[in-house]
Structure formats: C-alpha cells, structure tokens
GROMACS .gro file of N, CA and C in nm:
model
  210
    1MET      N    1   0.084  -0.118   0.000
    1MET     CA    2   0.000   0.000   0.000
    1MET      C    3   0.089   0.124   0.000
    2LEU      N    4   0.060   0.214  -0.090
    2LEU     CA    5   0.136   0.337  -0.100
    2LEU      C    6   0.075   0.443  -0.009
    3THR      N    7   0.158   0.533   0.039
    3THR     CA    8   0.107   0.641   0.123
    3THR      C    9   0.025   0.737   0.038
    4ASP      N   10  -0.059   0.815   0.105
    4ASP     CA   11  -0.145   0.910   0.034
    4ASP      C   12  -0.064   1.015  -0.041
    5ASP      N   13   0.042   1.064   0.021
    5ASP     CA   14   0.124   1.166  -0.045
    5ASP      C   15   0.192   1.111  -0.170
    6PHE      N   16   0.241   0.989  -0.161
    6PHE     CA   17   0.308   0.929  -0.277
    6PHE      C   18   0.208   0.901  -0.389
    7GLN      N   19   0.087   0.861  -0.353
    7GLN     CA   20  -0.016   0.840  -0.455
    7GLN      C   21  -0.051   0.971  -0.525
    8ARG      N   22  -0.060   1.078  -0.449
    8ARG     CA   23  -0.087   1.209  -0.509
    8ARG      C   24   0.027   1.252  -0.601
    9LEU      N   25   0.149   1.222  -0.560
    9LEU     CA   26   0.264   1.253  -0.644
    9LEU      C   27   0.258   1.176  -0.776
   10LEU      N   28   0.228   1.047  -0.768
   10LEU     CA   29   0.217   0.967  -0.889
   10LEU      C   30   0.104   1.014  -0.980
   11ILE      N   31  -0.009   1.049  -0.922
   11ILE     CA   32  -0.121   1.100  -1.001
   11ILE      C   33  -0.082   1.232  -1.066
   12GLY      N   34  -0.011   1.316  -0.994
   12GLY     CA   35   0.037   1.442  -1.053
   12GLY      C   36   0.133   1.419  -1.167
   13VAL      N   37   0.222   1.323  -1.151
   13VAL     CA   38   0.317   1.290  -1.258
   13VAL      C   39   0.242   1.238  -1.380
   14PHE      N   40   0.145   1.149  -1.359
   14PHE     CA   41   0.064   1.100  -1.471
   14PHE      C   42  -0.008   1.216  -1.540
   15ALA      N   43  -0.061   1.310  -1.463
   15ALA     CA   44  -0.132   1.423  -1.521
   15ALA      C   45  -0.039   1.509  -1.606
   16VAL      N   46   0.081   1.535  -1.554
   16VAL     CA   47   0.177   1.615  -1.630
   16VAL      C   48   0.218   1.544  -1.758
   17VAL      N   49   0.241   1.414  -1.750
   17VAL     CA   50   0.279   1.337  -1.869
   17VAL      C   51   0.165   1.338  -1.971
   18LEU      N   52   0.042   1.321  -1.925
   18LEU     CA   53  -0.073   1.324  -2.016
   18LEU      C   54  -0.086   1.459  -2.085
   19ILE      N   55  -0.072   1.566  -2.010
   19ILE     CA   56  -0.083   1.700  -2.068
   19ILE      C   57   0.029   1.722  -2.169
   20ALA      N   58   0.150   1.678  -2.137
   20ALA     CA   59   0.262   1.694  -2.230
   20ALA      C   60   0.240   1.613  -2.357
   21LEU      N   61   0.190   1.491  -2.344
   21LEU     CA   62   0.165   1.409  -2.463
   21LEU      C   63   0.054   1.467  -2.550
   22VAL      N   64  -0.050   1.519  -2.489
   22VAL     CA   65  -0.158   1.581  -2.566
   22VAL      C   66  -0.107   1.705  -2.637
   23ALA      N   67  -0.029   1.786  -2.568
   23ALA     CA   68   0.027   1.907  -2.631
   23ALA      C   69   0.120   1.871  -2.746
   24PHE      N   70   0.203   1.769  -2.728
   24PHE     CA   71   0.294   1.728  -2.835
   24PHE      C   72   0.216   1.671  -2.953
   25GLY      N   73   0.112   1.593  -2.926
   25GLY     CA   74   0.029   1.540  -3.034
   25GLY      C   75  -0.040   1.651  -3.112
   26TYR      N   76  -0.090   1.750  -3.042
   26TYR     CA   77  -0.154   1.864  -3.108
   26TYR      C   78  -0.053   1.941  -3.192
   27TYR      N   79   0.067   1.962  -3.136
   27TYR     CA   80   0.172   2.032  -3.209
   27TYR      C   81   0.210   1.957  -3.337
   28CYS      N   82   0.226   1.826  -3.327
   28CYS     CA   83   0.263   1.746  -3.444
   28CYS      C   84   0.153   1.747  -3.549
   29ASN      N   85   0.029   1.743  -3.504
   29ASN     CA   86  -0.083   1.748  -3.598
   29ASN      C   87  -0.085   1.881  -3.672
   30ARG      N   88  -0.067   1.990  -3.600
   30ARG     CA   89  -0.064   2.122  -3.664
   30ARG      C   90   0.055   2.135  -3.757
   31LYS      N   91   0.169   2.080  -3.717
   31LYS     CA   92   0.290   2.087  -3.800
   31LYS      C   93   0.270   2.009  -3.929
   32SER      N   94   0.205   1.893  -3.922
   32SER     CA   95   0.181   1.815  -4.044
   32SER      C   96   0.087   1.888  -4.138
   33LYS      N   97  -0.011   1.959  -4.083
   33LYS     CA   98  -0.103   2.035  -4.167
   33LYS      C   99  -0.038   2.158  -4.227
   34SER      N  100   0.067   2.209  -4.164
   34SER     CA  101   0.133   2.328  -4.217
   34SER      C  102   0.210   2.299  -4.345
   35PHE      N  103   0.245   2.174  -4.370
   35PHE     CA  104   0.315   2.137  -4.492
   35PHE      C  105   0.219   2.098  -4.604
   36ALA      N  106   0.090   2.123  -4.589
   36ALA     CA  107  -0.011   2.071  -4.681
   36ALA      C  108   0.009   2.117  -4.825
   37GLY      N  109   0.036   2.242  -4.849
   37GLY     CA  110   0.046   2.290  -4.987
   37GLY      C  111   0.186   2.290  -5.045
   38THR      N  112   0.282   2.240  -4.971
   38THR     CA  113   0.421   2.250  -5.015
   38THR      C  114   0.468   2.132  -5.097
   39GLY      N  115   0.398   2.022  -5.094
   39GLY     CA  116   0.441   1.904  -5.168
   39GLY      C  117   0.545   1.822  -5.095
   40ARG      N  118   0.571   1.853  -4.972
   40ARG     CA  119   0.669   1.778  -4.892
   40ARG      C  120   0.598   1.663  -4.822
   41VAL      N  121   0.571   1.560  -4.898
   41VAL     CA  122   0.491   1.448  -4.850
   41VAL      C  123   0.561   1.375  -4.736
   42ALA      N  124   0.691   1.360  -4.745
   42ALA     CA  125   0.765   1.290  -4.639
   42ALA      C  126   0.752   1.363  -4.505
   43GLU      N  127   0.759   1.496  -4.509
   43GLU     CA  128   0.744   1.575  -4.386
   43GLU      C  129   0.603   1.562  -4.330
   44ILE      N  130   0.505   1.567  -4.418
   44ILE     CA  131   0.365   1.554  -4.374
   44ILE      C  132   0.344   1.420  -4.305
   45GLU      N  133   0.391   1.314  -4.369
   45GLU     CA  134   0.372   1.180  -4.313
   45GLU      C  135   0.449   1.161  -4.183
   46ALA      N  136   0.570   1.216  -4.176
   46ALA     CA  137   0.650   1.201  -4.054
   46ALA      C  138   0.584   1.271  -3.935
   47TRP      N  139   0.538   1.394  -3.956
   47TRP     CA  140   0.475   1.467  -3.846
   47TRP      C  141   0.341   1.407  -3.809
   48TYR      N  142   0.267   1.357  -3.909
   48TYR     CA  143   0.139   1.293  -3.879
   48TYR      C  144   0.161   1.163  -3.802
   49LEU      N  145   0.263   1.088  -3.838
   49LEU     CA  146   0.293   0.964  -3.766
   49LEU      C  147   0.332   0.993  -3.621
   50LYS      N  148   0.410   1.099  -3.599
   50LYS     CA  149   0.444   1.138  -3.462
   50LYS      C  150   0.318   1.174  -3.384
   51SER      N  151   0.224   1.240  -3.451
   51SER     CA  152   0.099   1.276  -3.387
   51SER      C  153   0.020   1.153  -3.345
   52VAL      N  154   0.010   1.057  -3.434
   52VAL     CA  155  -0.064   0.934  -3.405
   52VAL      C  156   0.003   0.856  -3.292
   53ILE      N  157   0.134   0.847  -3.294
   53ILE     CA  158   0.206   0.778  -3.187
   53ILE      C  159   0.184   0.848  -3.053
   54SER      N  160   0.179   0.979  -3.056
   54SER     CA  161   0.154   1.055  -2.933
   54SER      C  162   0.014   1.026  -2.878
   55TRP      N  163  -0.086   1.019  -2.966
   55TRP     CA  164  -0.222   0.989  -2.920
   55TRP      C  165  -0.231   0.848  -2.863
   56ILE      N  166  -0.163   0.753  -2.928
   56ILE     CA  167  -0.163   0.615  -2.877
   56ILE      C  168  -0.093   0.608  -2.741
   57ALA      N  169   0.019   0.679  -2.727
   57ALA     CA  170   0.089   0.681  -2.599
   57ALA      C  171   0.003   0.746  -2.491
   58THR      N  172  -0.070   0.851  -2.526
   58THR     CA  173  -0.159   0.915  -2.430
   58THR      C  174  -0.267   0.818  -2.383
   59PHE      N  175  -0.324   0.743  -2.477
   59PHE     CA  176  -0.425   0.644  -2.440
   59PHE      C  177  -0.364   0.537  -2.349
   60ALA      N  178  -0.244   0.490  -2.381
   60ALA     CA  179  -0.181   0.385  -2.301
   60ALA      C  180  -0.150   0.434  -2.160
   61VAL      N  181  -0.098   0.556  -2.148
   61VAL     CA  182  -0.065   0.610  -2.015
   61VAL      C  183  -0.193   0.633  -1.934
   62SER      N  184  -0.297   0.684  -1.998
   62SER     CA  185  -0.422   0.705  -1.925
   62SER      C  186  -0.484   0.573  -1.883
   63LEU      N  187  -0.475   0.472  -1.968
   63LEU     CA  188  -0.526   0.340  -1.931
   63LEU      C  189  -0.447   0.281  -1.815
   64ALA      N  190  -0.315   0.298  -1.816
   64ALA     CA  191  -0.233   0.250  -1.705
   64ALA      C  192  -0.268   0.323  -1.576
   65ALA      N  193  -0.293   0.452  -1.584
   65ALA     CA  194  -0.330   0.528  -1.465
   65ALA      C  195  -0.466   0.483  -1.411
   66ILE      N  196  -0.559   0.458  -1.500
   66ILE     CA  197  -0.691   0.414  -1.457
   66ILE      C  198  -0.684   0.277  -1.392
   67VAL      N  199  -0.609   0.186  -1.452
   67VAL     CA  200  -0.597   0.051  -1.397
   67VAL      C  201  -0.527   0.053  -1.261
   68ASN      N  202  -0.424   0.136  -1.248
   68ASN     CA  203  -0.347   0.139  -1.123
   68ASN      C  204  -0.420   0.208  -1.008
   69TYR      N  205  -0.499   0.310  -1.036
   69TYR     CA  206  -0.551   0.392  -0.927
   69TYR      C  207  -0.701   0.384  -0.907
   70PHE      N  208  -0.772   0.309  -0.990
   70PHE     CA  209  -0.918   0.300  -0.969
   70PHE      C  210  -0.964   0.159  -0.964
   0.00000   0.00000   0.00000
C-alpha cells in the first residue's frame, strides 16, 4: 500500500505526462497540416505519424493510470 502523499505525487506525474503528450500530439498534428500545400509528402507523413504515436501513448498512459488507481 502506498502512502497518500506518494499516490498524489504519482497522479500528478501521470497528469503532467498526459498533458505533455496531448500538447505534443496537437503540435505534431498542426505541424503536419502546415506542410499541406508545399508538396513535402515525407514531412507531412513524418509529423502525422508522430501525432498518431503521441495519441496512442496518451491512451496507453491514461489506461495505465486508470488501472493502477481506480
């Protein structure tokens, strides 16, 4: 059994990681859309792939937090 303070610390860390992953995913999505008219298909695909990986990681971290703390 973890102490209450340590549980709050872990929940805070999960929250910060989730917010950072969501922000990075949003940034990558916007970056991929910024290359839309330039013809740089490799850049578009690379940034979009980073965005998708970020969303999947966000889902995995949130699922881990839910399973561990609820």
